[in-house]
Coordinates of C-alpha atoms and ligand atoms in Angstrom, one line a residue:
X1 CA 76.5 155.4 94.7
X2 CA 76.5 152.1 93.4
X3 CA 78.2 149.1 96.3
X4 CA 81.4 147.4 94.9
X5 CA 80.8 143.6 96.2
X6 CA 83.7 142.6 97.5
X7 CA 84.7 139.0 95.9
X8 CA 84.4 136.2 98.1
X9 CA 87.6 133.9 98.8
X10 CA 88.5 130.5 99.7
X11 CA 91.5 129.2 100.6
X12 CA 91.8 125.1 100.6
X13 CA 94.2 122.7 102.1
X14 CA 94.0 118.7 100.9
X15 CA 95.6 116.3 103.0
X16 CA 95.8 112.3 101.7
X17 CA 94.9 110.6 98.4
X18 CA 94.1 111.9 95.4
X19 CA 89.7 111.0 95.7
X20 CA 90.7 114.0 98.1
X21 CA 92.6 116.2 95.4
X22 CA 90.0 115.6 93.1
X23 CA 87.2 116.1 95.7
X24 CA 88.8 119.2 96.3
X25 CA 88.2 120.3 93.0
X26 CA 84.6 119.5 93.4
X27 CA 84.3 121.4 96.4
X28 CA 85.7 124.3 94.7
X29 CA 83.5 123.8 91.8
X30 CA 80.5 124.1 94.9
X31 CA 82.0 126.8 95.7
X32 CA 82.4 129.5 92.6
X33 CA 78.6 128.6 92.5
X34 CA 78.3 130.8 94.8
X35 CA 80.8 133.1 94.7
X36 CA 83.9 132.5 95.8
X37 CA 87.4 132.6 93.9
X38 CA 90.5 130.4 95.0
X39 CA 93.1 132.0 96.8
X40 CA 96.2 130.6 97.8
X41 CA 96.6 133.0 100.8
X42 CA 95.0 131.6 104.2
X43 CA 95.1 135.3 106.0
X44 CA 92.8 136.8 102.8
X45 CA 89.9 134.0 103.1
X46 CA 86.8 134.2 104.5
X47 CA 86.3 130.8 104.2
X48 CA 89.6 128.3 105.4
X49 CA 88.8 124.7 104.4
X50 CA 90.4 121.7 105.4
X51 CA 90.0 118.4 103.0
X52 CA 91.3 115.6 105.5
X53 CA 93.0 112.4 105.7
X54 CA 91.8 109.2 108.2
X55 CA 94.2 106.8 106.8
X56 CA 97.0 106.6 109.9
X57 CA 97.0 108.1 113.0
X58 CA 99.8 110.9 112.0
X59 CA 97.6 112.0 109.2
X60 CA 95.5 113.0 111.4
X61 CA 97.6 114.4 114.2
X62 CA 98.9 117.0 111.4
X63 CA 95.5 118.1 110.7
X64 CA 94.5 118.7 114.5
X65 CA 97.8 120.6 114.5
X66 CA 96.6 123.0 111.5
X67 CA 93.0 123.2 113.1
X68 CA 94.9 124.6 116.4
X69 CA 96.7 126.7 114.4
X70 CA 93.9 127.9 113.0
X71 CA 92.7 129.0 116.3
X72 CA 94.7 132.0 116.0
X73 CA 93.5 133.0 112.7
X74 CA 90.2 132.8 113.8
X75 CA 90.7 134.6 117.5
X76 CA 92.4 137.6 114.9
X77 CA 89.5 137.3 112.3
X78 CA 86.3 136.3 113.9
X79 CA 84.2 136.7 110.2
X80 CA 86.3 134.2 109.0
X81 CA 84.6 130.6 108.4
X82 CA 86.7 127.2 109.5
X83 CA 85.2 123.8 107.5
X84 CA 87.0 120.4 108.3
X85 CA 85.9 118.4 105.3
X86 CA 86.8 114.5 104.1
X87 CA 87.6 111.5 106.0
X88 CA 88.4 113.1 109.2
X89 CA 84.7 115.0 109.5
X90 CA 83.3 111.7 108.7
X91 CA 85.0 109.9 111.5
X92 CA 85.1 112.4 114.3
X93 CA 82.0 113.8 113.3
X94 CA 80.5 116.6 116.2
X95 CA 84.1 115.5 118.2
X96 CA 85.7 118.5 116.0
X97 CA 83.4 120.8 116.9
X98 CA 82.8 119.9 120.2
X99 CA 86.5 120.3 121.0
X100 CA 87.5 123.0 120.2
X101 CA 85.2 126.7 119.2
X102 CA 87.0 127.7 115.6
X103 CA 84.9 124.8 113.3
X104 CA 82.3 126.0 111.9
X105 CA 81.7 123.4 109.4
X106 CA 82.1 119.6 109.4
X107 CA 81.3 117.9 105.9
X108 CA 81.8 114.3 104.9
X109 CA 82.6 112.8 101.5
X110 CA 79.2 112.3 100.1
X111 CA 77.5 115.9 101.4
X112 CA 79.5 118.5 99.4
X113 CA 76.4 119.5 97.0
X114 CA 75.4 120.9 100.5
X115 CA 77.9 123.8 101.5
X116 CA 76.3 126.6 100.2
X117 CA 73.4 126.2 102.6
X118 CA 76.0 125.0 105.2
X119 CA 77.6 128.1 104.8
X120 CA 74.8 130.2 105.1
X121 CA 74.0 129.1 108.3
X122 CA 77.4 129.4 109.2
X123 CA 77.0 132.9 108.3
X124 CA 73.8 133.3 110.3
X125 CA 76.0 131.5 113.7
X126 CA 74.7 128.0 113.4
X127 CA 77.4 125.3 113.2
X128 CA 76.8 122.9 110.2
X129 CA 77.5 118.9 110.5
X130 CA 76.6 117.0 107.6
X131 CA 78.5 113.6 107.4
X132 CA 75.5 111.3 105.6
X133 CA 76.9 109.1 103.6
X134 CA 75.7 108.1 100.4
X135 CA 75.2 104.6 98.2
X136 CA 74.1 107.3 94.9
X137 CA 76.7 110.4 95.2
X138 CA 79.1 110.6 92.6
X139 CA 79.2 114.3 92.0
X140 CA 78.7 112.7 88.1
X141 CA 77.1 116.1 86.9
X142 CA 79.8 118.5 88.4
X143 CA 82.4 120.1 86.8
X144 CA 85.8 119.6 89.0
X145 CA 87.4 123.3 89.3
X146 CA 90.9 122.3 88.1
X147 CA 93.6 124.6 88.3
X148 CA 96.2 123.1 86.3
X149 CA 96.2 122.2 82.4
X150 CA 98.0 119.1 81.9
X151 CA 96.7 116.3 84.0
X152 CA 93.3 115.9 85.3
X153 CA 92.1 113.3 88.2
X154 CA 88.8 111.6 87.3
X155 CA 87.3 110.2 90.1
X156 CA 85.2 107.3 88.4
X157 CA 83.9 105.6 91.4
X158 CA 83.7 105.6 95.3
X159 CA 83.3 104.1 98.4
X160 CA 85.3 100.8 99.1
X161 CA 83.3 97.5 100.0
X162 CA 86.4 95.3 100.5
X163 CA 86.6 96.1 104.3
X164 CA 90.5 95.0 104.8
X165 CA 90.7 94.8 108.7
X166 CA 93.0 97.5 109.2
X167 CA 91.2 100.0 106.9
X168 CA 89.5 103.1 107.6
X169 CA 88.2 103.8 104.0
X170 CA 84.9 101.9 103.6
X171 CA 83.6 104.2 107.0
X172 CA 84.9 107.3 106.2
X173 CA 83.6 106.4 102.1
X174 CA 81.0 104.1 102.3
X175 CA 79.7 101.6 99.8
X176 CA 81.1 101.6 96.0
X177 CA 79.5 103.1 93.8
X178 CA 80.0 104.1 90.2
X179 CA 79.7 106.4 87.5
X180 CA 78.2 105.8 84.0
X181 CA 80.6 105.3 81.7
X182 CA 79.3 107.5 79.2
X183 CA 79.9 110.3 81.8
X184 CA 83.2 109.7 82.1
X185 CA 83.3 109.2 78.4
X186 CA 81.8 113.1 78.3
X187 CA 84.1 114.4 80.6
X188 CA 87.4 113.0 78.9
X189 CA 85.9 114.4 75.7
X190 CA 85.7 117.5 76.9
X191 CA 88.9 117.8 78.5
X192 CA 91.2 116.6 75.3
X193 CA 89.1 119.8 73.9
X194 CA 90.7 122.2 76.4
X195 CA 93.7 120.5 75.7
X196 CA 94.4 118.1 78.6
X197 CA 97.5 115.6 78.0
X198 CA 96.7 113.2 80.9
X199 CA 93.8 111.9 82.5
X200 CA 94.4 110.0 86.1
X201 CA 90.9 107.6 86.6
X202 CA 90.6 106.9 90.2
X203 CA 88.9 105.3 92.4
X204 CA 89.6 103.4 95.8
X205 CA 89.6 100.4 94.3
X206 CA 89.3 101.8 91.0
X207 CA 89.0 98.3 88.9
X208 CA 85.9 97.2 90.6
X209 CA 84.3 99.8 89.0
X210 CA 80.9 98.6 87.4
X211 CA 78.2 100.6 86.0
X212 CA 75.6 98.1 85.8
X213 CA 76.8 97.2 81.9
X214 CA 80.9 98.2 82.0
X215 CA 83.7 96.5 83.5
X216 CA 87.1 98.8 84.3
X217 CA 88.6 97.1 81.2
X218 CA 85.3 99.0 78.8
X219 CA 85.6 101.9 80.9
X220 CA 89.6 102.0 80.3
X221 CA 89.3 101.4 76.8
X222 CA 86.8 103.8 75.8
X223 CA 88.6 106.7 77.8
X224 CA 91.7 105.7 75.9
X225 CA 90.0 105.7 72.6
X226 CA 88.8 109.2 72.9
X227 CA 92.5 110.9 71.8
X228 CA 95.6 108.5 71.6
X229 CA 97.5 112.0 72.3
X230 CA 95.8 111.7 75.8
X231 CA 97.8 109.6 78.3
X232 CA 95.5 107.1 80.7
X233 CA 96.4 106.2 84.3
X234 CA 94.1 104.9 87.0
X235 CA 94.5 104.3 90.5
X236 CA 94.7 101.9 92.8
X237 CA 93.9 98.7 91.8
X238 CA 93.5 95.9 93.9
X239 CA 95.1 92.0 93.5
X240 CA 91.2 91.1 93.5
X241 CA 89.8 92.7 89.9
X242 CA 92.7 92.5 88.6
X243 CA 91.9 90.0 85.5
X244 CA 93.2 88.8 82.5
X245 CA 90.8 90.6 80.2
X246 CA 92.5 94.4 82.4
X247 CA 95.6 92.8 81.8
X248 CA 95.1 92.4 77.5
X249 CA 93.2 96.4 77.3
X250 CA 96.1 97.7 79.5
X251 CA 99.1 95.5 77.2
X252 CA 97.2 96.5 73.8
X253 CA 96.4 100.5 74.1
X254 CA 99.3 102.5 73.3
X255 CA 98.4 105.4 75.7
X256 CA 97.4 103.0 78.5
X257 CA 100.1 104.0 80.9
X258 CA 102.6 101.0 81.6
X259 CA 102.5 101.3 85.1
X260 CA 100.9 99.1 87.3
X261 CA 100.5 99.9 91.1
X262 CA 99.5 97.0 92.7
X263 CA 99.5 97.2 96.7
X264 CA 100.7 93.9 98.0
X265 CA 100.9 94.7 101.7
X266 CA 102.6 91.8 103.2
X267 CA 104.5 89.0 102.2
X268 CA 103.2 86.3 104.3
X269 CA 100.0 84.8 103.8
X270 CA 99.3 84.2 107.0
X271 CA 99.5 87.8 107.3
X272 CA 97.0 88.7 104.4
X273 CA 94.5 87.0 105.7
X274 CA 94.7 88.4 109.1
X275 CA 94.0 91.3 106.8
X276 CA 91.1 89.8 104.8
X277 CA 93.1 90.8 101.6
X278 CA 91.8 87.9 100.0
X279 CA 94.9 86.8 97.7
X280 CA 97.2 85.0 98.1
X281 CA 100.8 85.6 97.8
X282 CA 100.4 82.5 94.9
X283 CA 98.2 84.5 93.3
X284 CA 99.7 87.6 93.6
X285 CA 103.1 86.4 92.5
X286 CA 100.9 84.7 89.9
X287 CA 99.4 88.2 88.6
X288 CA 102.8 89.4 88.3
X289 CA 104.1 87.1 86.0
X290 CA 101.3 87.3 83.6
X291 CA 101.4 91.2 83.8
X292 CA 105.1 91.3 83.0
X293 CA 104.8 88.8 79.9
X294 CA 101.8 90.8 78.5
X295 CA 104.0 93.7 79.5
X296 CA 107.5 93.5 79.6
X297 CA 107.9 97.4 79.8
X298 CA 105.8 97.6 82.2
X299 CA 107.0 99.3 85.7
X300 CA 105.6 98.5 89.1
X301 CA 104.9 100.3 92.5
X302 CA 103.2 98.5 95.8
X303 CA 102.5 99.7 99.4
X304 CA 103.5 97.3 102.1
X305 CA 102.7 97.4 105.8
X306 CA 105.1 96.8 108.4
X307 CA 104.5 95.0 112.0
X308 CA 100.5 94.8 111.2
X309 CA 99.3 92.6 114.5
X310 CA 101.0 89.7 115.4
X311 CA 103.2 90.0 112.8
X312 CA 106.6 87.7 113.5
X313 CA 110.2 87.9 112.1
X314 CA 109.8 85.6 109.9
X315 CA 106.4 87.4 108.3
X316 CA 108.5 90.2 107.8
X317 CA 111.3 88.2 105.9
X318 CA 108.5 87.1 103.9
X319 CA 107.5 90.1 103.1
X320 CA 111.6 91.1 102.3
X321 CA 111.4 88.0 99.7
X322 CA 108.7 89.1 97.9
X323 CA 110.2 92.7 97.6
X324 CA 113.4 90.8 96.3
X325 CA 111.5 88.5 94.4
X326 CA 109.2 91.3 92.2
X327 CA 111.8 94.1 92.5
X328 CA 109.3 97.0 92.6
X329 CA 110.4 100.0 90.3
X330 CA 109.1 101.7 93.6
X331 CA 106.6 101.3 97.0
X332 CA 104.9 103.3 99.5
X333 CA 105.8 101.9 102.9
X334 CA 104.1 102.6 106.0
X335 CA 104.4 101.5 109.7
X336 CA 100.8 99.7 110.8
X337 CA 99.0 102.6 112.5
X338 CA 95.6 100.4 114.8
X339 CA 92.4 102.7 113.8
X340 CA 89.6 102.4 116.2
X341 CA 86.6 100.3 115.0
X342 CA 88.6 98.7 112.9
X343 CA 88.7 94.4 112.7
X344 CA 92.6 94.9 112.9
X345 CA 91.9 97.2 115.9
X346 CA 90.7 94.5 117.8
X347 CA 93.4 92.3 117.1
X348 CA 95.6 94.8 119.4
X349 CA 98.7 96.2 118.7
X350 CA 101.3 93.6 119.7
X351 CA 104.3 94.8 117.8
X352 CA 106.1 97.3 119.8
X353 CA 107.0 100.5 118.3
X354 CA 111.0 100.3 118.2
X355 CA 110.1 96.2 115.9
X356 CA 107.9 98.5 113.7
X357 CA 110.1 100.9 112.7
X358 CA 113.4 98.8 112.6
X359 CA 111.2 96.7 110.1
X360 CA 109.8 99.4 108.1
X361 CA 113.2 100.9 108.2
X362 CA 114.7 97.4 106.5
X363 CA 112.1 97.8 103.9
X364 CA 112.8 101.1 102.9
X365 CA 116.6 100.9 102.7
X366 CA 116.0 97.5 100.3
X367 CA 113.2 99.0 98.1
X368 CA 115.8 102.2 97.8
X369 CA 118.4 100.2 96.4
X370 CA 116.1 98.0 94.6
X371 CA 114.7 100.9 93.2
X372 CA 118.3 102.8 92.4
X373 CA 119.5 99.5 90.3
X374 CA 116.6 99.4 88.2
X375 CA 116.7 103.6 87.2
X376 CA 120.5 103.2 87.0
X377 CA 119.9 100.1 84.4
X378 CA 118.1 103.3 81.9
X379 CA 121.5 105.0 81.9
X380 CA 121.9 105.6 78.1
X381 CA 118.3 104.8 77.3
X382 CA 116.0 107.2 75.0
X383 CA 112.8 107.6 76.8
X384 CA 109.6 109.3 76.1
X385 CA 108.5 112.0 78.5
X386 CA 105.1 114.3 78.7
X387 CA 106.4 117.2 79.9
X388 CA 104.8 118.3 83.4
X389 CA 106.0 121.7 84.4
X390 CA 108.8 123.8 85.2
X391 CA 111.4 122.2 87.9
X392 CA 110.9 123.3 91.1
X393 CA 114.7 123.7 92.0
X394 CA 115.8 125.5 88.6
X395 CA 114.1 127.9 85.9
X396 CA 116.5 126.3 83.7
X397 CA 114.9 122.7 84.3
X398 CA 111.4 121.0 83.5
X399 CA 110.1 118.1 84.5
X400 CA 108.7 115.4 82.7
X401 CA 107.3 111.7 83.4
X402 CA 108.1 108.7 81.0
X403 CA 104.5 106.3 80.3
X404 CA 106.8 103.9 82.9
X405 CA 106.0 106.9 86.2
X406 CA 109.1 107.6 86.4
X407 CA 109.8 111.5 87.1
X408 CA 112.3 113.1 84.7
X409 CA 114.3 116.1 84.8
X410 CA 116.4 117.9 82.3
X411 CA 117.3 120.7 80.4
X412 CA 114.5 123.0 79.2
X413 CA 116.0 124.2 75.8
X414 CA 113.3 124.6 73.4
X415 CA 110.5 122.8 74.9
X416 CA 107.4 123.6 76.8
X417 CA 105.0 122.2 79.2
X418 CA 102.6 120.0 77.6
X419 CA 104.7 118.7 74.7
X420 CA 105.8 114.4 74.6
X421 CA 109.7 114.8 74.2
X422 CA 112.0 111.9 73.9
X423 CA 115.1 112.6 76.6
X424 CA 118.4 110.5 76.9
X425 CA 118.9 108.9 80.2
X426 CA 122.4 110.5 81.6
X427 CA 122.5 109.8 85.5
X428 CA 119.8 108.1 87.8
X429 CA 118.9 108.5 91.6
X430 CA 115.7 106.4 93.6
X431 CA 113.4 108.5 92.4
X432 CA 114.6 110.4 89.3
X433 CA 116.4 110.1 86.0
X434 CA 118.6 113.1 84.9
X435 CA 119.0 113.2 81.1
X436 CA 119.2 115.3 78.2
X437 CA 116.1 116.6 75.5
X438 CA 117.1 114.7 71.8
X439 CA 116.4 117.3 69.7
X440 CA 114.3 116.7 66.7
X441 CA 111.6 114.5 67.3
X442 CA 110.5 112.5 64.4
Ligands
LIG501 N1 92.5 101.4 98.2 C1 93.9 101.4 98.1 C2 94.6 102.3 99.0 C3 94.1 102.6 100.4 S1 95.0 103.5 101.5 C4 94.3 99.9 98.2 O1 93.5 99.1 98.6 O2 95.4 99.7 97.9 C5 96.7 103.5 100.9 C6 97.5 102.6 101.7 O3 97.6 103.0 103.0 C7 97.1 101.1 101.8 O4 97.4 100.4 100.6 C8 97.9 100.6 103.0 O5 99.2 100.2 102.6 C9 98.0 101.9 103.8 N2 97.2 101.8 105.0 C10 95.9 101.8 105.1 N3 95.4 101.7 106.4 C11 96.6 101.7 107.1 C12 96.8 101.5 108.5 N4 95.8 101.4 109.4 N5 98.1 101.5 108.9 C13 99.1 101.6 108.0 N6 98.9 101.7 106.7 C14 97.7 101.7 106.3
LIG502 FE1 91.2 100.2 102.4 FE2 91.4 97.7 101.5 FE3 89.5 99.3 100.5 FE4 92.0 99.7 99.9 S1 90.8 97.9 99.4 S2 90.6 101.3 100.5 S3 93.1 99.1 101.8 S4 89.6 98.6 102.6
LIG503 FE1 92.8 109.2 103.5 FE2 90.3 109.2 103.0 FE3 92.0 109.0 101.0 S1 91.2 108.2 104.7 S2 93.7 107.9 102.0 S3 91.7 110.7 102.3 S4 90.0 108.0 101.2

């Protein structure tokens, strides 16, 4: 009688950026190499991975949460195998497995070509650590596993070399690093064949990419020269390599999206240095300006800090100015959270916790309504969106996203995921516009 193999089945949670989405889909692609399908039920896997975030201290609080929860998983179904993979593993290293008996696995960034023979000892009873990491890896020849159509994340480099003080990034990533060009090049290629709409270039400081011969402004223009139909978006740039020659291939390709997300952090200079940002709010401010006359569609996001160390009130009213000042279409905002070995770390923790969030608090409530007047301004306005997918709230909805990042919901009348549609602007909130599909397009 012939044995049925039963198929193998992973079941994957991502926690933090996107390098981590996109690594996930690496990890996956390790993965069906040997075997095993993607499930999206934890109780029917025999392998339970967890792709981890470093970043603040409550990113990782939620994942030792999970991993406890797992604990009863595992005490229920002893075959199954626990992996804690990412930035976390590469911090805490044998602490994950030393403190608690459900991991079986701990992988860094850099060491996911190794899991199948991780796995097998894992099999065998031996608990696997690999957290190297790596000034080469950049996964260049492996196909991501993706498991939706529309968009795709490219990771085109790694690693971070810019060390800001209160930044856990360059340990968990290590050194930058990047890939060819004509890689990427390959890859885009081949996903406008399988009919990709999007393609989302990232990197942790994704415009100091350098192959040896290409800038990010070659890199960006020859992925955007592959199919005008494909849209281009990249992530995150920093203040630093952001210069005029980005600037001109951003203002002069058509499906370069118009949205620049450029983390500011703080206001006050005095303040940016503390964080070894190494701009200047001058320069920043600077940036801007020439951005927005090459651009004048453009849309803008940021991420600020609030009460980094031995930050005063009138830092923080600096840092209020300059959200007054740019008007931000949007931000991500977060309260400082001191990571150990960190420069910042050393610097202590002086702000006390109520100051912290009373400030971040003040800056989210002005970026909110900064952020409502500029979406309400589009009342009435025709706007271009590639349609994403179906809305999560109603099957009679889809949602779309203009070129500008702003998320779009309307009507789903005749059109389908996948398509550009132009949509009339009818009501606006912080974070969406409402509208209506113009029928007829062209
Ligand atoms: N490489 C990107 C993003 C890195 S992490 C960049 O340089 O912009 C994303 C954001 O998290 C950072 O921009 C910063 O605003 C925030 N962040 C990083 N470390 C933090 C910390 N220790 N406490 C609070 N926020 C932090
Ligand atoms: Fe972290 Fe700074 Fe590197 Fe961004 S640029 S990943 S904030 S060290
Ligand atoms: Fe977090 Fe690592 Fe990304 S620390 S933000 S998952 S690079």
């Amino acid at each position: 009688m012939q044995m049925i193999e039963k198929t193998k089945k992973i079941y994957v949670e991502t926690y933090g950026c996107q390098m981590n989405v996109a690594d996930t889909e690496v990890v996956l692609s390790v993965m069906d190499g040997i075997g095993y399908k993607l499930t999206q039920q934890a109780d029917q896997a025999d392998v339970i991975f967890v792709n981890t975030c470093s970043v603040r201290d409550n990113a990782e609080a939620r994942v030792k949460q999970r991993v406890s929860e797992l604990k009863n998983h595992k005490r229920n179904n002893p075959e199954v195998l626990i992996g804690i993979l990412g930035c976390m593993a590469e911090r805490l290293r044998t602490e994950l497995i030393d403190k608690n008996n459900v991991v079986d696995l701990v992988v860094g960034p850099d060491e996911y070509r190794k899991l199948p023979k991780l796995i097998e000892d894992a099999q065998a009873g031996l608990r696997g650590i690999a957290v190297k990491l790596s000034r080469v890896e950049n996964y260049d020849d492996i196909t991501p596993l993706r498991t939706e159509g529309i968009s795709a994340w490219l990771s085109v480099m790694r690693g971070c070399d810019k060390f800001c003080t209160f930044c856990v990034v360059p340990f968990t990533r290590g050194r930058e690093r990047s890939r060819s060009l004509n890689s990427v090049v390959e890859e885009v290629c081949k996903l406008s064949a399988q009919g990709f709409k999007e393609v989302t270039l990232l990197g942790q400081n994704v415009n100091s990419y350098h192959d040896g011969r290409n800038d990010f402004s070659d890199l960006l223009k020859s992925v955007a020269e592959v199919d005008s139909t494909i849209r281009v978006r990249y992530m995150t740039s920093h203040p630093q390599d952001m210069d005029d020659k980005l600037i001109e291939t951003i203002a002069s390709h058509k499906n370069i999206c118009k949205y620049v997300h450029l983390p500011v952090q703080s206001g006050s200079n005095r303040i940016l240095k503390l964080m070894n940002r190494t701009y200047t709010i001058e320069h920043y401010l600077g940036l801007m300006s020439k951005i927005k006359r090459a651009m004048p569609e453009a849309s803008f996001s940021t991420d600020f800090i609030a009460g980094f160390p031995t930050e005063t009130k009138e830092d923080h009213q600096m840092t209020l100015d300059i959200m007054k000042e740019v008007r931000y279409d949007g931000a991500f905002m977060f309260k400082y959270s001191p990571r150990e070995n960190t420069k910042a770390w050393d610097m202590g923790d002086d702000v006390p916790e109520e100051l912290k969030v009373e400030r971040l608090s003040e800056i989210i409530e002005i970026q909110s309504i900064i952020s409502q007047e500029i979406n309400q301004s589009m009342i009435g306005k025709e706007v271009e969106v590639l349609i994403e997918r179906d809305s999560s709230r109603s099957a009679d909805d889809l949602l779309g996203r203009t070129d500008t990042n702003k998320k779009t919901l309307f009507a789903r009348e005749d059109a389908t995921v996948g398509q550009y549609r132009k949509v009339k602007i009818e009501r606006t909130n912080a974070q969406t516009l409402f509208g209506k599909l113009i029928s007829n397009v062209n």
